[in-house]
CSV table of C-alpha atoms and ligand atoms in Angstrom, one decimal:
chain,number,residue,atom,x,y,z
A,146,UNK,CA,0.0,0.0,0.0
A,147,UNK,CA,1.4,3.5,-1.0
A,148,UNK,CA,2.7,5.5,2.1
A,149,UNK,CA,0.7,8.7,2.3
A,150,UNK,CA,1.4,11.9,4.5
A,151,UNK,CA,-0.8,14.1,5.4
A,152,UNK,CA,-0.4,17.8,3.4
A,153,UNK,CA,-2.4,21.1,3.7
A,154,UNK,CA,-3.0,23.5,0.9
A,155,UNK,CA,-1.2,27.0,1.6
A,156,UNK,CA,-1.5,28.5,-1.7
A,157,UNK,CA,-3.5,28.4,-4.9
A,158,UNK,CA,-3.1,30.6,-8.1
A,159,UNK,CA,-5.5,30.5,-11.0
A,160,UNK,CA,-3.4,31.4,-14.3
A,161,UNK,CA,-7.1,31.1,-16.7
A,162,UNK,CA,-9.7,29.3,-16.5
A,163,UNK,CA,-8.4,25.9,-16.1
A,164,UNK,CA,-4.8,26.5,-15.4
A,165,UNK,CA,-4.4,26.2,-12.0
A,166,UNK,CA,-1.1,26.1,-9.2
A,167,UNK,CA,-1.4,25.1,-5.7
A,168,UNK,CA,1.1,25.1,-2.9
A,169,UNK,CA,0.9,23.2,0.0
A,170,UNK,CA,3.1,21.7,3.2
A,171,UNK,CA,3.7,17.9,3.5
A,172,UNK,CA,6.2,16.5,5.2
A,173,UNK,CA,7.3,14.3,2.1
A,174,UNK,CA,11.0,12.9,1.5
A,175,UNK,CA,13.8,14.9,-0.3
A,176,UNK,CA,13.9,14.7,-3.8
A,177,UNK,CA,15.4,15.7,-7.0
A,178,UNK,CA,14.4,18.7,-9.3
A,179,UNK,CA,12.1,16.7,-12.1
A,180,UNK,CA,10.7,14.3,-9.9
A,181,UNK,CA,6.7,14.3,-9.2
A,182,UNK,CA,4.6,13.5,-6.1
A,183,UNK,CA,1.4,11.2,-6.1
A,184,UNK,CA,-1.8,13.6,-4.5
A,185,UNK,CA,-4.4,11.7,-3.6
A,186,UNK,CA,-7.9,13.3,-2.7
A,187,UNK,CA,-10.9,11.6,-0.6
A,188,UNK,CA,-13.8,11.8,-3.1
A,189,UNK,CA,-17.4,10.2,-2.1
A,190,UNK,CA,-15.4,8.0,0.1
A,191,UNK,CA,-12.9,6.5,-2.6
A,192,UNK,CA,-9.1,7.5,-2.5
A,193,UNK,CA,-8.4,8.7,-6.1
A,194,UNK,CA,-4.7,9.6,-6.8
A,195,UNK,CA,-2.7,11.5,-10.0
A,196,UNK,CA,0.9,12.4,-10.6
A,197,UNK,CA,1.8,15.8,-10.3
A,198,UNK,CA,5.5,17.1,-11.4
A,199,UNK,CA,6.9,19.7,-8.5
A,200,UNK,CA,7.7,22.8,-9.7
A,201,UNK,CA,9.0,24.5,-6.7
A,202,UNK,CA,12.8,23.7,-6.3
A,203,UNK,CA,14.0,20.8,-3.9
A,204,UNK,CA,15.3,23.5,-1.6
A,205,UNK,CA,12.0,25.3,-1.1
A,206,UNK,CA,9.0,25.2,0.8
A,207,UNK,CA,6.4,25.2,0.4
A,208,UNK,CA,5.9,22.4,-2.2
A,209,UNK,CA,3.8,23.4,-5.5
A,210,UNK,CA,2.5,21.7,-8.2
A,211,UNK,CA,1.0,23.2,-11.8
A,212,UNK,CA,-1.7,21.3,-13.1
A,213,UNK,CA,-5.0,21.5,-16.2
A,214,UNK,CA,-8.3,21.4,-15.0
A,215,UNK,CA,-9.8,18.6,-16.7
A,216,UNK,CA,-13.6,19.3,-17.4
A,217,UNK,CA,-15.3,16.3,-16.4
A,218,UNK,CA,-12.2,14.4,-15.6
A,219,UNK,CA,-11.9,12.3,-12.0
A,220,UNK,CA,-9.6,14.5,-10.1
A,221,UNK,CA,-8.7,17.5,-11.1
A,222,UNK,CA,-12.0,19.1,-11.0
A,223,UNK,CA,-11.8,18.3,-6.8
A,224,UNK,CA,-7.9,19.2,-7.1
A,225,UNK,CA,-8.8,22.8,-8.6
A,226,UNK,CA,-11.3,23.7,-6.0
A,227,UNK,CA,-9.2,23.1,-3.4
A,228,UNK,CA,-9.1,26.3,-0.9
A,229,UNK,CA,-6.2,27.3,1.5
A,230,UNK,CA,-6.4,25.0,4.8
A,231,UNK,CA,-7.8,22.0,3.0
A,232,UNK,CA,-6.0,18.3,3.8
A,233,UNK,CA,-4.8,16.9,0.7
A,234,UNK,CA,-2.3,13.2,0.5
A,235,UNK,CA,1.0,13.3,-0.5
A,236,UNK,CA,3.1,10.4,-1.5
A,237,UNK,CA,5.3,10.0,1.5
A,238,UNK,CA,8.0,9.5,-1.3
A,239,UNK,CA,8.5,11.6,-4.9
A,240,UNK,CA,9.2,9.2,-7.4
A,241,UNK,CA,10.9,9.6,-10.8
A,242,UNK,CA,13.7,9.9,-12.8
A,243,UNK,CA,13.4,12.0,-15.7
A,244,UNK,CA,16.1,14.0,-13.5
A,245,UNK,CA,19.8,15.8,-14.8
A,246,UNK,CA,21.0,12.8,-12.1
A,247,UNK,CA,22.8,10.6,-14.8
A,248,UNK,CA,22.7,12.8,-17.4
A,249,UNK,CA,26.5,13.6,-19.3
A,250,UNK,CA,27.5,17.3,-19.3
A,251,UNK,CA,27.4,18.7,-22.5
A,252,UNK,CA,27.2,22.0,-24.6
A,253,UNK,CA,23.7,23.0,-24.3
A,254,UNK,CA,20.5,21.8,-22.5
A,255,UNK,CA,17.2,21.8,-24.5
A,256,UNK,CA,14.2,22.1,-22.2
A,257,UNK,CA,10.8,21.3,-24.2
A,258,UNK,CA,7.6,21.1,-23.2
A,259,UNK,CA,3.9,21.5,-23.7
A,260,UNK,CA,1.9,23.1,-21.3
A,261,UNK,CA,2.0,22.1,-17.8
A,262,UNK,CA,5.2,20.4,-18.5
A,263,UNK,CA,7.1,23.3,-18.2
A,264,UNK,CA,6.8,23.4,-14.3
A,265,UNK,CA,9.1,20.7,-13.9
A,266,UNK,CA,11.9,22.7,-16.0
A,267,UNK,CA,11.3,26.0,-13.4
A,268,UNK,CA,12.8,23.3,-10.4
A,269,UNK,CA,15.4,22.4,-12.6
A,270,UNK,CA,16.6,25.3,-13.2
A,271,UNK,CA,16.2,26.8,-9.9
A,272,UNK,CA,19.3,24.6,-8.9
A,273,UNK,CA,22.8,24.6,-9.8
A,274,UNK,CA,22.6,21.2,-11.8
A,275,UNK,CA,21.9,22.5,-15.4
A,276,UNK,CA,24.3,25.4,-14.9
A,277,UNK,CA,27.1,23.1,-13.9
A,278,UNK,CA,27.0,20.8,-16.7
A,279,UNK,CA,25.7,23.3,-19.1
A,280,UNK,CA,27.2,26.3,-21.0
A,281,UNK,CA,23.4,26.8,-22.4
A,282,UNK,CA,20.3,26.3,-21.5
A,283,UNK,CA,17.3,26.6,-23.6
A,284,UNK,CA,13.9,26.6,-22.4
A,285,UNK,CA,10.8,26.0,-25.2
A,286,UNK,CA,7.3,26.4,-23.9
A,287,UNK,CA,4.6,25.1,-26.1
A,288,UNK,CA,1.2,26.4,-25.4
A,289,UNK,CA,-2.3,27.1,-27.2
A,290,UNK,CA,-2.9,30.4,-26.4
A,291,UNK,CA,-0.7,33.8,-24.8
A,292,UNK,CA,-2.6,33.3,-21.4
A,293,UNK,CA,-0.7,29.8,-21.0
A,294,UNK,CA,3.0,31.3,-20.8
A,295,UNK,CA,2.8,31.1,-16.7
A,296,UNK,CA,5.3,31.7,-14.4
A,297,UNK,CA,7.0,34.7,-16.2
A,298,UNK,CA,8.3,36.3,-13.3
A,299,UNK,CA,10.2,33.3,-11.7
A,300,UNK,CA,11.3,32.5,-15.7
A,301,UNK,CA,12.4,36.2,-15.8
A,302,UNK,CA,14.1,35.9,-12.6
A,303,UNK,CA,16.7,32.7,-14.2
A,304,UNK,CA,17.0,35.3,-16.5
A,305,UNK,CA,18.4,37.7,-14.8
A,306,UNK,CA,20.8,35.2,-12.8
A,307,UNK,CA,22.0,33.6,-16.0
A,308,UNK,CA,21.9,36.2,-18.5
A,309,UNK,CA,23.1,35.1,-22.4
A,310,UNK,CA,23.6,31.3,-20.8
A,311,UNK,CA,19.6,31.3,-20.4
A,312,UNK,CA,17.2,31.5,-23.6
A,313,UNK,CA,13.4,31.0,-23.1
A,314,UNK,CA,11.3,30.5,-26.5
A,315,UNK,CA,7.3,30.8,-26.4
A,316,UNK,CA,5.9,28.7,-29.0
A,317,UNK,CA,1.7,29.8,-29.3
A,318,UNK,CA,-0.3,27.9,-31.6
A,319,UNK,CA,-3.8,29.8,-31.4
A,320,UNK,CA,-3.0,32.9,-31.8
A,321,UNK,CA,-0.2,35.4,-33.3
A,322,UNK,CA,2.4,36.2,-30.7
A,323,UNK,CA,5.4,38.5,-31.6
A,324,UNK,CA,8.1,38.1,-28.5
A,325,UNK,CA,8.1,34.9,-29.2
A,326,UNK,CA,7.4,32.2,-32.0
A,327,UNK,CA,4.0,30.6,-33.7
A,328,UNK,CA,3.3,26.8,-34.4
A,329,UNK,CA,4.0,23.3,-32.5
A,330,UNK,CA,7.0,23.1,-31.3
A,331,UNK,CA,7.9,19.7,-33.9
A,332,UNK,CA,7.3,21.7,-36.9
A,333,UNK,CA,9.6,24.5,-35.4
A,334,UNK,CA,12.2,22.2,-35.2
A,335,UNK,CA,11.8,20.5,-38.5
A,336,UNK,CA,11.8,23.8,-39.9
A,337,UNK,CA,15.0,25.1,-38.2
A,338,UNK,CA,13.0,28.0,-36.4
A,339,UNK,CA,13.2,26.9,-33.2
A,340,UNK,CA,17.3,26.6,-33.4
A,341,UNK,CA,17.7,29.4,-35.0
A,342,UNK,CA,15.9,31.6,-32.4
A,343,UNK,CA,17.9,30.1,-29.8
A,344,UNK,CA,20.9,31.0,-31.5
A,345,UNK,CA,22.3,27.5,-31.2
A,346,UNK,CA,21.5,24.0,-32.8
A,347,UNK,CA,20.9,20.5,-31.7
A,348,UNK,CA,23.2,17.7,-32.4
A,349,UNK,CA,24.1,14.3,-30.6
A,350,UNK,CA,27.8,15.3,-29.9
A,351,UNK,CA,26.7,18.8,-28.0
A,352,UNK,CA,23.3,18.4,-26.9
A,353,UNK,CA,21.1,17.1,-24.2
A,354,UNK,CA,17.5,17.3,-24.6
A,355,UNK,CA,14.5,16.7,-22.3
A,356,UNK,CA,10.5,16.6,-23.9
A,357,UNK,CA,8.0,16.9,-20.8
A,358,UNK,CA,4.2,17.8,-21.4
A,359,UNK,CA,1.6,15.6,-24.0
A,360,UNK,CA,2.5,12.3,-25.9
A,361,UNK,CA,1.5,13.4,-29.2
A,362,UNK,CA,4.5,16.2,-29.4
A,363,UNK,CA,7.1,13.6,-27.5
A,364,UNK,CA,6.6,11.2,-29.9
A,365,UNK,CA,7.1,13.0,-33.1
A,366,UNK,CA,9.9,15.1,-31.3
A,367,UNK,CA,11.9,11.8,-30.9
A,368,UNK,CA,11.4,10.9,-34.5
A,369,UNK,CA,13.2,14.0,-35.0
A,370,UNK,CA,15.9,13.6,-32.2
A,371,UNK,CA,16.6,9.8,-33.4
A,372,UNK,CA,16.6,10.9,-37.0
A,373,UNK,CA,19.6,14.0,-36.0
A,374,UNK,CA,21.5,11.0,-34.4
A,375,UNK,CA,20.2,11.3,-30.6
A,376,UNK,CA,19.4,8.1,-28.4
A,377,UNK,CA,17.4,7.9,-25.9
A,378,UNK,CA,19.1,8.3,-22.7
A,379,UNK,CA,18.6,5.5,-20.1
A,380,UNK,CA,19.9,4.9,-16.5
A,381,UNK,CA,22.7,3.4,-16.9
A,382,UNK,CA,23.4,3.7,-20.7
A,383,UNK,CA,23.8,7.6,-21.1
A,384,UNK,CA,22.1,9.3,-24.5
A,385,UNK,CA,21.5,12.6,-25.7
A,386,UNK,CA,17.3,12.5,-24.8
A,387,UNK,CA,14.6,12.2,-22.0
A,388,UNK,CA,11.0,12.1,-22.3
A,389,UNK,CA,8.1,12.3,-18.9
A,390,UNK,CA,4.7,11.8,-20.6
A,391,UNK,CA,1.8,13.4,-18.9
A,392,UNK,CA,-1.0,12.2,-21.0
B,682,FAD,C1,4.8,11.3,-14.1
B,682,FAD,C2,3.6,12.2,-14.3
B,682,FAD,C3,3.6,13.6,-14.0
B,682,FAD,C4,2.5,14.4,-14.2
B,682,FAD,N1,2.6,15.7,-13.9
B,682,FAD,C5,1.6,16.5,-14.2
B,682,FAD,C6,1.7,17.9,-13.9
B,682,FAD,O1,2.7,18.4,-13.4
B,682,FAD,N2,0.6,18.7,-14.2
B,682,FAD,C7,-0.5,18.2,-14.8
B,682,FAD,O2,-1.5,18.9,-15.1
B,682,FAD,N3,-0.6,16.9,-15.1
B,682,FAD,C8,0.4,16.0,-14.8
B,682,FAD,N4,0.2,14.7,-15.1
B,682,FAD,C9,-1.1,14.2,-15.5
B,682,FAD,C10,-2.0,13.9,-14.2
B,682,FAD,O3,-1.4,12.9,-13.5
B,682,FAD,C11,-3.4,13.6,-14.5
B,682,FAD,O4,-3.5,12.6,-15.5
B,682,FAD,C12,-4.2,14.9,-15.0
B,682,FAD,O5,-4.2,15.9,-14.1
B,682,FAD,C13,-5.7,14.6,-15.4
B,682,FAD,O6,-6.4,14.1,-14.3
B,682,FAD,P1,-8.0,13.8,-14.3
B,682,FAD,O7,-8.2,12.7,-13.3
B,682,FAD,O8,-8.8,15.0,-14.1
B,682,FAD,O9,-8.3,13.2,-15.7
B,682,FAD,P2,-7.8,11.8,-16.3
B,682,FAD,O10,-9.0,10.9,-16.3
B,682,FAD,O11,-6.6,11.3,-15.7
B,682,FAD,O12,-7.5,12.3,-17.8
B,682,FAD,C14,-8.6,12.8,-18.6
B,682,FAD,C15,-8.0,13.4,-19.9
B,682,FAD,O13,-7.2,14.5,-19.6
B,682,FAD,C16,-6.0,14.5,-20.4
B,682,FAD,N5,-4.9,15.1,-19.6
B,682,FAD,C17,-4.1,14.5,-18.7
B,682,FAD,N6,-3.2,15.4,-18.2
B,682,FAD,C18,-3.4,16.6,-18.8
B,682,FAD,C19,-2.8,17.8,-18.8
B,682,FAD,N7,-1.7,18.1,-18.0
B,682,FAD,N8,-3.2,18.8,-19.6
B,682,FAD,C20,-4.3,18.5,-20.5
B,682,FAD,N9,-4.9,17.4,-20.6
B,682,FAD,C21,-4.5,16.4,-19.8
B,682,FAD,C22,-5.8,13.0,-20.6
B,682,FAD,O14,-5.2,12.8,-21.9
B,682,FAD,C23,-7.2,12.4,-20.7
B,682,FAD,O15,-7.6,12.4,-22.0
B,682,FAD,C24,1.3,13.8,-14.8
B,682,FAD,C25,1.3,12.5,-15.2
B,682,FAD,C26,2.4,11.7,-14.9
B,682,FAD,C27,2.3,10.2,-15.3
């Protein structure tokens, strides 16, 4: 049986209508930037549970999560309407390892993701690890619409702190957006768009990249990766790519 604690909500933010952060104390375990806890909420007396990625670095309290609101979905509906004070479960123990742990210094450090993924990336970076290993670090955040780009002021923040080492690129689909670029983020790769905004390519011998958000853009993303020579890194066989699925 999974070991929970017990947490309480300490703060909420609502980015739009269904974007949604919460923060909240639990006495959970250490863990590494990139891994995600298990919250569990009591709903008409069943205890339903879903992975959420922390954002907040391993050195902070509270702890904070960035999630969707799922219309209809099972959990997050009862996860969004959460107010400050409420119980939630924690895993006792974060779990995961799409972490910079075994990853091989390189060059530069792609950060991708779609939507809600890119919470994981703002712990990351929010400890010395990338900027250690790194000379670069780009950050791509793929979203629908302008209102999704969240967390500017803690992304704007690494940017002060890291100056020309640190590149953030917006990628909106839905509507035009001139600071940053339009289109999914695999056709602004296949394109060259994407590189050449960040001012620096990808390639197996100088690159590490990391794909974090919706299945449909990690999986055409790795086509891409595999065919520019990148393999998959594993555990204990190091390569140039790491993917966390959310859905
Ligand atoms: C390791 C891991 C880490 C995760 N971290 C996060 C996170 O940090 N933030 C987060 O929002 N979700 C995250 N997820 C997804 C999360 O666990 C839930 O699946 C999600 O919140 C939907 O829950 P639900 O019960 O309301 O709906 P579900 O019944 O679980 O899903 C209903 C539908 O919603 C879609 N969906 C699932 N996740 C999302 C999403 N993030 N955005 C849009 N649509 C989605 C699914 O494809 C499905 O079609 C993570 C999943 C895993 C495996």
């Amino acid at each position: 049986m999974r070991d929970w604690v017990k947490g309480t909500v300490v703060g909420r933010h609502v980015w739009t209508d269904g974007l949604f952060s919460i923060q909240f104390d639990a006495p959970v375990a250490d863990f590494r930037a990139g891994q995600y806890v298990k919250i569990a909420l009591d709903i008409d007396g069943e205890r339903v549970s879903r992975a959420y990625s922390l954002v907040s670095p391993p050195q902070d309290r509270p702890l904070e999560v960035l999630f969707n609101e799922v219309p209809g979905g099972p959990f997050t509906p009862y996860l969004s309407g959460l107010k400050l004070g409420d119980p939630v479960w924690v895993s006792a123990q974060p779990g995961g390892i799409f972490t910079l742990e075994f990853v091989l210094p390189a060059d530069s450090l792609w950060l991708l993701a779609t939507g809600t993924g890119v919470g994981v990336y703002l712990s990351m970076l929010r400890t010395p690890d990338p900027w250690e290993r790194f000379r670069r670090v780009v950050l791509v955040h793929g979203v629908r619409n302008v209102a999704d780009l969240v967390y500017g002021e803690t992304i704007a923040a690494i940017a002060a702190r890291y100056g020309e080492r640190f590149v953030m690129v917006p990628a909106v689909t839905r509507e035009p957006y001139a600071p940053g670029l339009n289109g999914r983020i695999t056709d602004l790769l296949n394109s060259g768009a994407l590189e050449e905004r960040a001012g620096t390519g990808i390639a197996a011998a100088s690159s590490h990249v990391m794909l974090c958000g919706n299945s449909a853009m990690i999986k055409d993303a790795k086509v891409i990766l595999e065919g520019r020579g990148l393999v998959r890194h594993r555990r204990h066989v190091p390569g140039q790519y790491s993917a966390e699925h959310y859905h």
